[in-house]
Amino acid sequence: MSLLENRCTGEGLDASHALVVKQVPVETTVKHIEETLMNIKALGRVRVRGRMFNPQSQSLMVLCECSERVNTKTIPLDVPPIEGGELWTLHGPADDEENVNTEKSQTDPLPQGSSPSTEEAAAPEMLSSDSMPGNSAESIIKVVGDLLAKTMRPAQDSNVFRCLRAYSGLSPIPSGEESLDTWMQQAQLMVDESDCSIREKRRRIVESLKGPALEIAQAVRANDPVASPGEYIEALERAFGSPESPEDLYFSFRALHQSVGERLSDFLQRVERKLTKVVQRGGITPNLRDSARVEQLLRGATESDILLLQLRLRERKRNPPSFLTLLNEIREEENLPLDGPGDGDDEHGRWDYGFLLVEGLRVGP
């Protein structure tokens, strides 16, 4: 992989929208770099994503992300800074590999007693079948597959978690923005599942914020420049979330009841949303989550007594099902057609015109 690709992989960037700027003086500010590069219209909006000091040139190498795809044939390779000084050199995806090979050949001299001809002769020997133990088509395919898995995973991760929806903390919620609960779920999923660096996760969170929410994030950064992404999420929840205590959330969860005409599957999802908040705030420990869900379903589902009996939830309280398992079972029961007269399903515990059959026993009205 080229230097540009390696750096983009580490920062979670798309290499086709990135470039490296070299010969940048150490004292140059980020704002100065971005303003200089945005004078090149083909790059679009430019943001600095990383800087590294080069001891050989005593200058900075700056990694930048561009809103437009970088094409080295349509941009100048040398750029004068807006405040004057020596030219900066731009290196995009197309020419970066050549620069890496050139720099390596210049900085890595040959060992004593060796020559280009001897190295060229040694290269095929290193790849010969004698030097590769267990050489076979299967082993080669496995090595290539492992390499592709390692190189492609960050790119896929970058696409999945590329952008969070906007959140400002304003009420009512402006068009195109998410509510706090929805935004927090997306942000927490990105923090938990994304393989990108902590710095990149922090950047994605801040970029999705604006208005009062951005002011809270700026306060967190001013207080602790290396605050974790989770600390940003917690600060936003404290600022814009519900002021209810864990005990208040727990009691409001226990007060949930099924509405008239509400399907049991819809009520279960409403219970789950409330239960998630209670667990997040510490009102219920995570290991009791499944039990609390079943207990509240039995307590609050006053419009679905028959369906609860068919699911045998009271008998399963000691070993409660997970949310997805329970939701699937409920939807399967809801989608079953009601039995008509003469269907012969009495022994299966189905409806039969006002009669409830439980385990083969007929209970009449």
Short mmCIF file of C-alpha atoms in Angstrom, two decimals:
data_model
loop_
_atom_site.label_atom_id
_atom_site.label_comp_id
_atom_site.label_asym_id
_atom_site.label_seq_id
_atom_site.Cartn_x
_atom_site.Cartn_y
_atom_site.Cartn_z
CA MET A 1 0.00 0.00 0.00
CA SER A 2 1.19 3.56 -0.66
CA LEU A 3 1.86 6.10 2.07
CA LEU A 4 -1.33 7.97 1.19
CA GLU A 5 -3.42 4.79 1.37
CA ASN A 6 -1.85 3.80 4.70
CA ARG A 7 -2.60 7.19 6.23
CA CYS A 8 -6.15 7.22 4.86
CA THR A 9 -6.75 3.74 6.28
CA GLY A 10 -5.55 4.87 9.70
CA GLU A 11 -7.80 7.95 9.65
CA GLY A 12 -10.80 6.23 8.06
CA LEU A 13 -10.69 8.33 4.88
CA ASP A 14 -11.38 7.56 1.23
CA ALA A 15 -8.00 7.69 -0.54
CA SER A 16 -9.59 8.94 -3.77
CA HIS A 17 -10.70 12.08 -1.88
CA ALA A 18 -7.39 12.72 -0.13
CA LEU A 19 -3.93 14.11 -0.83
CA VAL A 20 -0.66 14.73 0.99
CA VAL A 21 0.90 18.21 1.06
CA LYS A 22 4.67 18.32 1.58
CA GLN A 23 7.20 21.09 2.27
CA VAL A 24 4.76 22.86 4.62
CA PRO A 25 6.56 25.01 7.25
CA VAL A 26 6.16 23.80 10.83
CA GLU A 27 4.60 27.04 12.04
CA THR A 28 1.81 26.96 9.41
CA THR A 29 -1.69 26.86 10.94
CA VAL A 30 -4.47 24.49 9.89
CA LYS A 31 -6.61 27.43 8.75
CA HIS A 32 -3.77 28.70 6.54
CA ILE A 33 -3.37 25.26 4.93
CA GLU A 34 -7.09 24.84 4.25
CA GLU A 35 -7.50 28.33 2.79
CA THR A 36 -4.52 27.81 0.48
CA LEU A 37 -5.80 24.51 -0.89
CA MET A 38 -9.40 25.69 -1.28
CA ASN A 39 -8.12 28.17 -3.86
CA ILE A 40 -7.83 25.10 -6.10
CA LYS A 41 -11.46 24.77 -7.21
CA ALA A 42 -11.02 21.16 -8.40
CA LEU A 43 -10.47 20.04 -4.81
CA GLY A 44 -13.69 21.53 -3.47
CA ARG A 45 -13.87 21.90 0.29
CA VAL A 46 -10.62 20.88 2.01
CA ARG A 47 -10.09 19.81 5.62
CA VAL A 48 -6.81 18.92 7.35
CA ARG A 49 -7.01 15.42 8.86
CA GLY A 50 -3.44 14.84 10.06
CA ARG A 51 0.08 16.30 10.21
CA MET A 52 3.48 14.62 10.52
CA PHE A 53 6.95 16.15 10.85
CA ASN A 54 9.55 15.10 8.27
CA PRO A 55 13.03 15.34 9.87
CA GLN A 56 14.79 15.16 6.50
CA SER A 57 13.12 18.24 5.03
CA GLN A 58 12.45 19.88 8.43
CA SER A 59 8.86 20.50 7.32
CA LEU A 60 5.38 19.06 7.70
CA MET A 61 3.60 16.44 5.63
CA VAL A 62 -0.13 17.20 5.87
CA LEU A 63 -2.96 14.76 5.12
CA CYS A 64 -6.03 16.54 3.70
CA GLU A 65 -9.53 15.36 2.82
CA CYS A 66 -11.31 16.92 -0.17
CA SER A 67 -15.01 17.00 -0.97
CA GLU A 68 -14.21 16.35 -4.66
CA ARG A 69 -12.36 13.35 -6.09
CA VAL A 70 -8.66 14.14 -6.41
CA ASN A 71 -7.29 13.96 -9.96
CA THR A 72 -3.59 14.81 -10.16
CA LYS A 73 -3.95 15.59 -13.87
CA THR A 74 -6.27 18.52 -13.20
CA ILE A 75 -4.54 20.14 -10.22
CA PRO A 76 -1.16 21.89 -9.94
CA LEU A 77 1.57 19.83 -8.30
CA ASP A 78 3.18 22.91 -6.73
CA VAL A 79 1.09 25.46 -4.83
CA PRO A 80 2.20 28.86 -3.49
CA PRO A 81 0.88 29.52 0.04
CA ILE A 82 -1.49 32.49 0.30
CA GLU A 83 0.88 34.29 2.67
CA GLY A 84 3.92 33.75 0.45
CA GLY A 85 6.98 31.55 0.85
CA GLU A 86 8.30 28.38 -0.74
CA LEU A 87 6.00 26.26 -2.87
CA TRP A 88 4.15 23.32 -1.35
CA THR A 89 4.05 20.05 -3.30
CA LEU A 90 0.83 18.07 -3.70
CA HIS A 91 0.75 14.27 -3.92
CA GLY A 92 -2.52 12.56 -4.83
CA PRO A 93 -3.62 8.94 -5.27
CA ALA A 94 -2.15 8.53 -8.77
CA ASP A 95 1.43 9.64 -8.15
CA ASP A 96 1.79 8.63 -4.50
CA GLU A 97 2.91 5.08 -5.30
CA GLU A 98 5.65 6.36 -7.60
CA ASN A 99 6.87 8.76 -4.89
CA VAL A 100 7.04 5.94 -2.36
CA ASN A 101 9.15 3.78 -4.68
CA THR A 102 11.43 6.70 -5.56
CA GLU A 103 11.97 7.70 -1.94
CA LYS A 104 12.64 4.10 -0.94
CA SER A 105 15.26 3.64 -3.64
CA GLN A 106 16.97 6.88 -2.60
CA THR A 107 16.92 6.33 1.16
CA ASP A 108 17.62 2.56 1.28
CA PRO A 109 21.16 1.99 -0.06
CA LEU A 110 22.25 -1.45 -1.12
CA PRO A 111 24.21 -3.54 1.43
CA GLN A 112 27.97 -3.72 1.04
CA GLY A 113 29.09 -6.28 -1.47
CA SER A 114 25.77 -6.38 -3.28
CA SER A 115 24.75 -4.90 -6.59
CA PRO A 116 21.49 -4.39 -8.49
CA SER A 117 22.19 -7.48 -10.50
CA THR A 118 22.60 -9.63 -7.40
CA GLU A 119 19.41 -8.26 -5.87
CA GLU A 120 17.47 -8.90 -9.06
CA ALA A 121 18.76 -12.43 -9.05
CA ALA A 122 17.79 -12.87 -5.41
CA ALA A 123 14.22 -11.60 -5.85
CA PRO A 124 12.96 -14.53 -7.94
CA GLU A 125 14.77 -16.88 -5.61
CA MET A 126 12.84 -15.48 -2.62
CA LEU A 127 9.56 -16.21 -4.39
CA SER A 128 10.52 -19.61 -5.68
CA SER A 129 8.65 -22.73 -4.68
CA ASP A 130 11.65 -23.94 -2.66
CA SER A 131 11.53 -20.91 -0.33
CA MET A 132 7.74 -21.02 0.28
CA PRO A 133 6.86 -23.83 2.67
CA GLY A 134 3.58 -25.55 1.90
CA ASN A 135 3.34 -23.80 -1.46
CA SER A 136 0.00 -24.66 -3.03
CA ALA A 137 -2.94 -22.99 -4.69
CA GLU A 138 -4.93 -23.22 -1.45
CA SER A 139 -2.24 -21.51 0.63
CA ILE A 140 -1.80 -18.72 -1.91
CA ILE A 141 -5.56 -18.14 -2.04
CA LYS A 142 -5.70 -18.05 1.76
CA VAL A 143 -2.88 -15.49 2.00
CA VAL A 144 -4.46 -13.28 -0.65
CA GLY A 145 -7.87 -13.59 1.03
CA ASP A 146 -6.47 -12.60 4.43
CA LEU A 147 -4.72 -9.62 2.87
CA LEU A 148 -7.87 -8.46 1.11
CA ALA A 149 -9.90 -8.85 4.31
CA LYS A 150 -7.47 -6.66 6.23
CA THR A 151 -7.27 -3.97 3.55
CA MET A 152 -10.96 -3.86 2.65
CA ARG A 153 -12.48 -3.87 6.14
CA PRO A 154 -11.57 -0.27 7.04
CA ALA A 155 -12.93 0.93 3.68
CA GLN A 156 -16.24 -0.84 4.27
CA ASP A 157 -16.35 0.47 7.82
CA SER A 158 -15.72 3.98 6.54
CA ASN A 159 -18.67 3.71 4.16
CA VAL A 160 -21.08 2.28 6.76
CA PHE A 161 -20.34 4.82 9.49
CA ARG A 162 -19.24 7.64 7.22
CA CYS A 163 -21.69 10.31 8.42
CA LEU A 164 -24.00 10.73 11.38
CA ARG A 165 -27.25 12.59 10.87
CA ALA A 166 -27.26 16.18 12.05
CA TYR A 167 -28.28 17.13 15.58
CA SER A 168 -28.52 20.66 16.99
CA GLY A 169 -30.41 20.32 20.28
CA LEU A 170 -33.13 22.72 19.09
CA SER A 171 -36.80 22.17 19.86
CA PRO A 172 -38.94 21.59 17.86
CA ILE A 173 -36.59 19.39 15.84
CA PRO A 174 -35.66 21.14 12.56
CA SER A 175 -36.28 19.39 9.26
CA GLY A 176 -33.48 17.03 8.28
CA GLU A 177 -32.27 16.48 11.85
CA GLU A 178 -32.64 13.61 14.28
CA SER A 179 -34.05 13.51 17.78
CA LEU A 180 -31.58 13.12 20.62
CA ASP A 181 -32.50 9.47 21.25
CA THR A 182 -32.11 8.49 17.59
CA TRP A 183 -28.86 10.42 17.20
CA MET A 184 -27.42 8.89 20.38
CA GLN A 185 -28.27 5.37 19.19
CA GLN A 186 -26.50 5.98 15.87
CA ALA A 187 -23.50 7.61 17.54
CA GLN A 188 -23.15 4.83 20.13
CA LEU A 189 -23.37 2.20 17.38
CA MET A 190 -20.58 3.96 15.49
CA VAL A 191 -18.42 4.16 18.64
CA ASP A 192 -18.99 0.48 19.51
CA GLU A 193 -18.74 -1.09 16.05
CA SER A 194 -16.47 1.12 13.94
CA ASP A 195 -12.80 0.09 13.63
CA CYS A 196 -11.56 3.62 12.97
CA SER A 197 -9.39 5.50 15.45
CA ILE A 198 -10.72 7.30 18.53
CA ARG A 199 -9.73 10.58 16.93
CA GLU A 200 -11.79 9.78 13.83
CA LYS A 201 -14.82 8.77 15.92
CA ARG A 202 -14.54 12.03 17.85
CA ARG A 203 -14.33 13.98 14.58
CA ARG A 204 -17.44 12.31 13.15
CA ILE A 205 -19.43 13.12 16.27
CA VAL A 206 -18.40 16.78 16.26
CA GLU A 207 -19.04 17.15 12.51
CA SER A 208 -22.65 16.00 12.97
CA LEU A 209 -23.38 18.68 15.58
CA LYS A 210 -24.45 22.28 15.16
CA GLY A 211 -26.08 25.06 17.13
CA PRO A 212 -26.36 24.52 20.90
CA ALA A 213 -25.18 20.91 20.59
CA LEU A 214 -21.95 22.04 18.93
CA GLU A 215 -21.40 24.55 21.74
CA ILE A 216 -21.58 21.69 24.27
CA ALA A 217 -19.05 19.70 22.24
CA GLN A 218 -16.72 22.70 22.10
CA ALA A 219 -16.98 23.05 25.88
CA VAL A 220 -16.06 19.37 26.32
CA ARG A 221 -13.06 19.81 24.04
CA ALA A 222 -11.92 22.96 25.83
CA ASN A 223 -12.10 21.15 29.16
CA ASP A 224 -10.37 17.99 27.87
CA PRO A 225 -8.84 18.02 24.35
CA VAL A 226 -8.47 14.22 24.39
CA ALA A 227 -11.95 13.42 25.73
CA SER A 228 -13.30 10.10 24.49
CA PRO A 229 -16.23 9.89 22.03
CA GLY A 230 -18.35 8.43 24.84
CA GLU A 231 -17.74 11.52 26.97
CA TYR A 232 -19.06 13.73 24.16
CA ILE A 233 -22.23 11.60 23.98
CA GLU A 234 -22.69 11.68 27.76
CA ALA A 235 -22.31 15.46 27.84
CA LEU A 236 -24.98 15.89 25.16
CA GLU A 237 -27.33 13.55 27.01
CA ARG A 238 -26.89 15.54 30.23
CA ALA A 239 -27.48 18.81 28.39
CA PHE A 240 -30.46 17.86 26.20
CA GLY A 241 -31.73 14.54 27.59
CA SER A 242 -34.56 13.87 29.98
CA PRO A 243 -34.03 15.28 33.49
CA GLU A 244 -35.71 12.20 34.97
CA SER A 245 -33.70 10.21 37.50
CA PRO A 246 -33.14 6.45 37.06
CA GLU A 247 -35.88 5.84 39.63
CA ASP A 248 -38.34 8.08 37.75
CA LEU A 249 -37.58 6.29 34.49
CA TYR A 250 -38.07 2.92 36.17
CA PHE A 251 -41.49 3.86 37.56
CA SER A 252 -42.61 5.32 34.22
CA PHE A 253 -41.49 2.06 32.57
CA ARG A 254 -43.58 0.05 35.05
CA ALA A 255 -46.58 2.28 34.31
CA LEU A 256 -46.68 1.41 30.58
CA HIS A 257 -49.96 -0.13 29.41
CA GLN A 258 -51.20 -1.29 26.04
CA SER A 259 -53.57 1.13 24.34
CA VAL A 260 -56.96 0.07 22.98
CA GLY A 261 -56.46 -1.30 19.47
CA GLU A 262 -52.66 -1.37 19.78
CA ARG A 263 -51.04 -4.55 18.48
CA LEU A 264 -48.99 -6.50 20.98
CA SER A 265 -45.90 -6.25 18.75
CA ASP A 266 -46.20 -2.44 18.71
CA PHE A 267 -46.60 -2.37 22.48
CA LEU A 268 -43.52 -4.59 22.86
CA GLN A 269 -41.43 -2.15 20.81
CA ARG A 270 -42.71 0.74 22.93
CA VAL A 271 -41.72 -1.19 26.05
CA GLU A 272 -38.27 -1.87 24.58
CA ARG A 273 -37.59 1.79 23.82
CA LYS A 274 -38.43 2.76 27.39
CA LEU A 275 -36.48 -0.18 28.80
CA THR A 276 -33.39 0.87 26.84
CA LYS A 277 -33.46 4.30 28.50
CA VAL A 278 -33.89 2.75 31.95
CA VAL A 279 -30.92 0.41 31.43
CA GLN A 280 -28.74 3.21 30.05
CA ARG A 281 -29.45 5.38 33.09
CA GLY A 282 -28.85 2.54 35.56
CA GLY A 283 -32.45 1.97 36.63
CA ILE A 284 -32.20 -1.74 35.72
CA THR A 285 -29.06 -3.84 35.41
CA PRO A 286 -28.43 -5.28 31.92
CA ASN A 287 -28.61 -8.89 33.13
CA LEU A 288 -32.23 -8.33 34.26
CA ARG A 289 -33.33 -6.74 31.00
CA ASP A 290 -35.07 -9.80 29.51
CA SER A 291 -36.90 -10.56 32.76
CA ALA A 292 -38.09 -6.95 33.15
CA ARG A 293 -39.37 -6.94 29.57
CA VAL A 294 -41.48 -10.08 30.04
CA GLU A 295 -42.82 -8.94 33.42
CA GLN A 296 -43.94 -5.58 32.02
CA LEU A 297 -45.49 -7.26 28.98
CA LEU A 298 -47.55 -9.52 31.24
CA ARG A 299 -48.49 -6.58 33.41
CA GLY A 300 -49.28 -3.97 30.78
CA ALA A 301 -50.65 -5.95 27.80
CA THR A 302 -54.27 -5.75 28.95
CA GLU A 303 -55.64 -6.02 25.39
CA SER A 304 -53.83 -9.25 24.44
CA ASP A 305 -54.58 -11.78 27.19
CA ILE A 306 -55.27 -14.61 24.74
CA LEU A 307 -52.07 -14.04 22.80
CA LEU A 308 -50.04 -13.99 26.01
CA LEU A 309 -51.52 -17.36 26.99
CA GLN A 310 -50.61 -18.82 23.61
CA LEU A 311 -47.02 -17.58 24.05
CA ARG A 312 -46.88 -19.16 27.55
CA LEU A 313 -44.88 -16.21 28.89
CA ARG A 314 -45.75 -16.85 32.52
CA GLU A 315 -44.18 -20.29 32.30
CA ARG A 316 -41.06 -18.78 30.65
CA LYS A 317 -40.36 -16.06 33.21
CA ARG A 318 -37.42 -17.98 34.68
CA ASN A 319 -35.83 -18.31 31.25
CA PRO A 320 -37.16 -15.24 29.38
CA PRO A 321 -36.63 -14.88 25.62
CA SER A 322 -34.63 -12.04 24.10
CA PHE A 323 -36.33 -9.04 22.52
CA LEU A 324 -35.88 -10.23 18.92
CA THR A 325 -37.02 -13.77 19.72
CA LEU A 326 -40.12 -12.50 21.50
CA LEU A 327 -40.94 -10.00 18.76
CA ASN A 328 -40.69 -12.74 16.13
CA GLU A 329 -42.96 -15.08 18.11
CA ILE A 330 -45.58 -12.36 18.64
CA ARG A 331 -45.64 -11.39 14.97
CA GLU A 332 -46.03 -15.01 13.92
CA GLU A 333 -49.05 -15.35 16.23
CA GLU A 334 -50.52 -12.03 15.05
CA ASN A 335 -50.26 -13.12 11.42
CA LEU A 336 -52.07 -16.43 11.98
CA PRO A 337 -55.65 -16.38 10.58
CA LEU A 338 -58.54 -16.85 13.00
CA ASP A 339 -60.01 -20.37 12.81
CA GLY A 340 -63.57 -20.74 11.54
CA PRO A 341 -66.19 -23.38 12.39
CA GLY A 342 -65.37 -26.98 11.50
CA ASP A 343 -61.64 -26.37 11.13
CA GLY A 344 -60.89 -29.09 13.68
CA ASP A 345 -58.19 -27.06 15.48
CA ASP A 346 -59.71 -27.34 18.96
CA GLU A 347 -56.85 -29.47 20.21
CA HIS A 348 -54.24 -26.89 19.17
CA GLY A 349 -55.45 -24.17 21.48
CA ARG A 350 -56.86 -21.73 18.87
CA TRP A 351 -59.89 -19.45 18.92
CA ASP A 352 -63.22 -21.21 18.27
CA TYR A 353 -66.07 -18.67 18.50
CA GLY A 354 -65.65 -17.53 22.05
CA PHE A 355 -64.09 -20.73 23.39
CA LEU A 356 -60.52 -20.77 24.68
CA LEU A 357 -58.68 -24.08 24.45
CA VAL A 358 -55.63 -24.45 26.66
CA GLU A 359 -53.67 -27.69 26.42
CA GLY A 360 -56.70 -29.66 25.17
CA LEU A 361 -59.18 -28.41 27.81
CA ARG A 362 -62.29 -26.54 26.63
CA VAL A 363 -63.24 -23.57 28.78
CA GLY A 364 -66.65 -22.18 27.83
CA PRO A 365 -67.94 -18.68 28.48
#
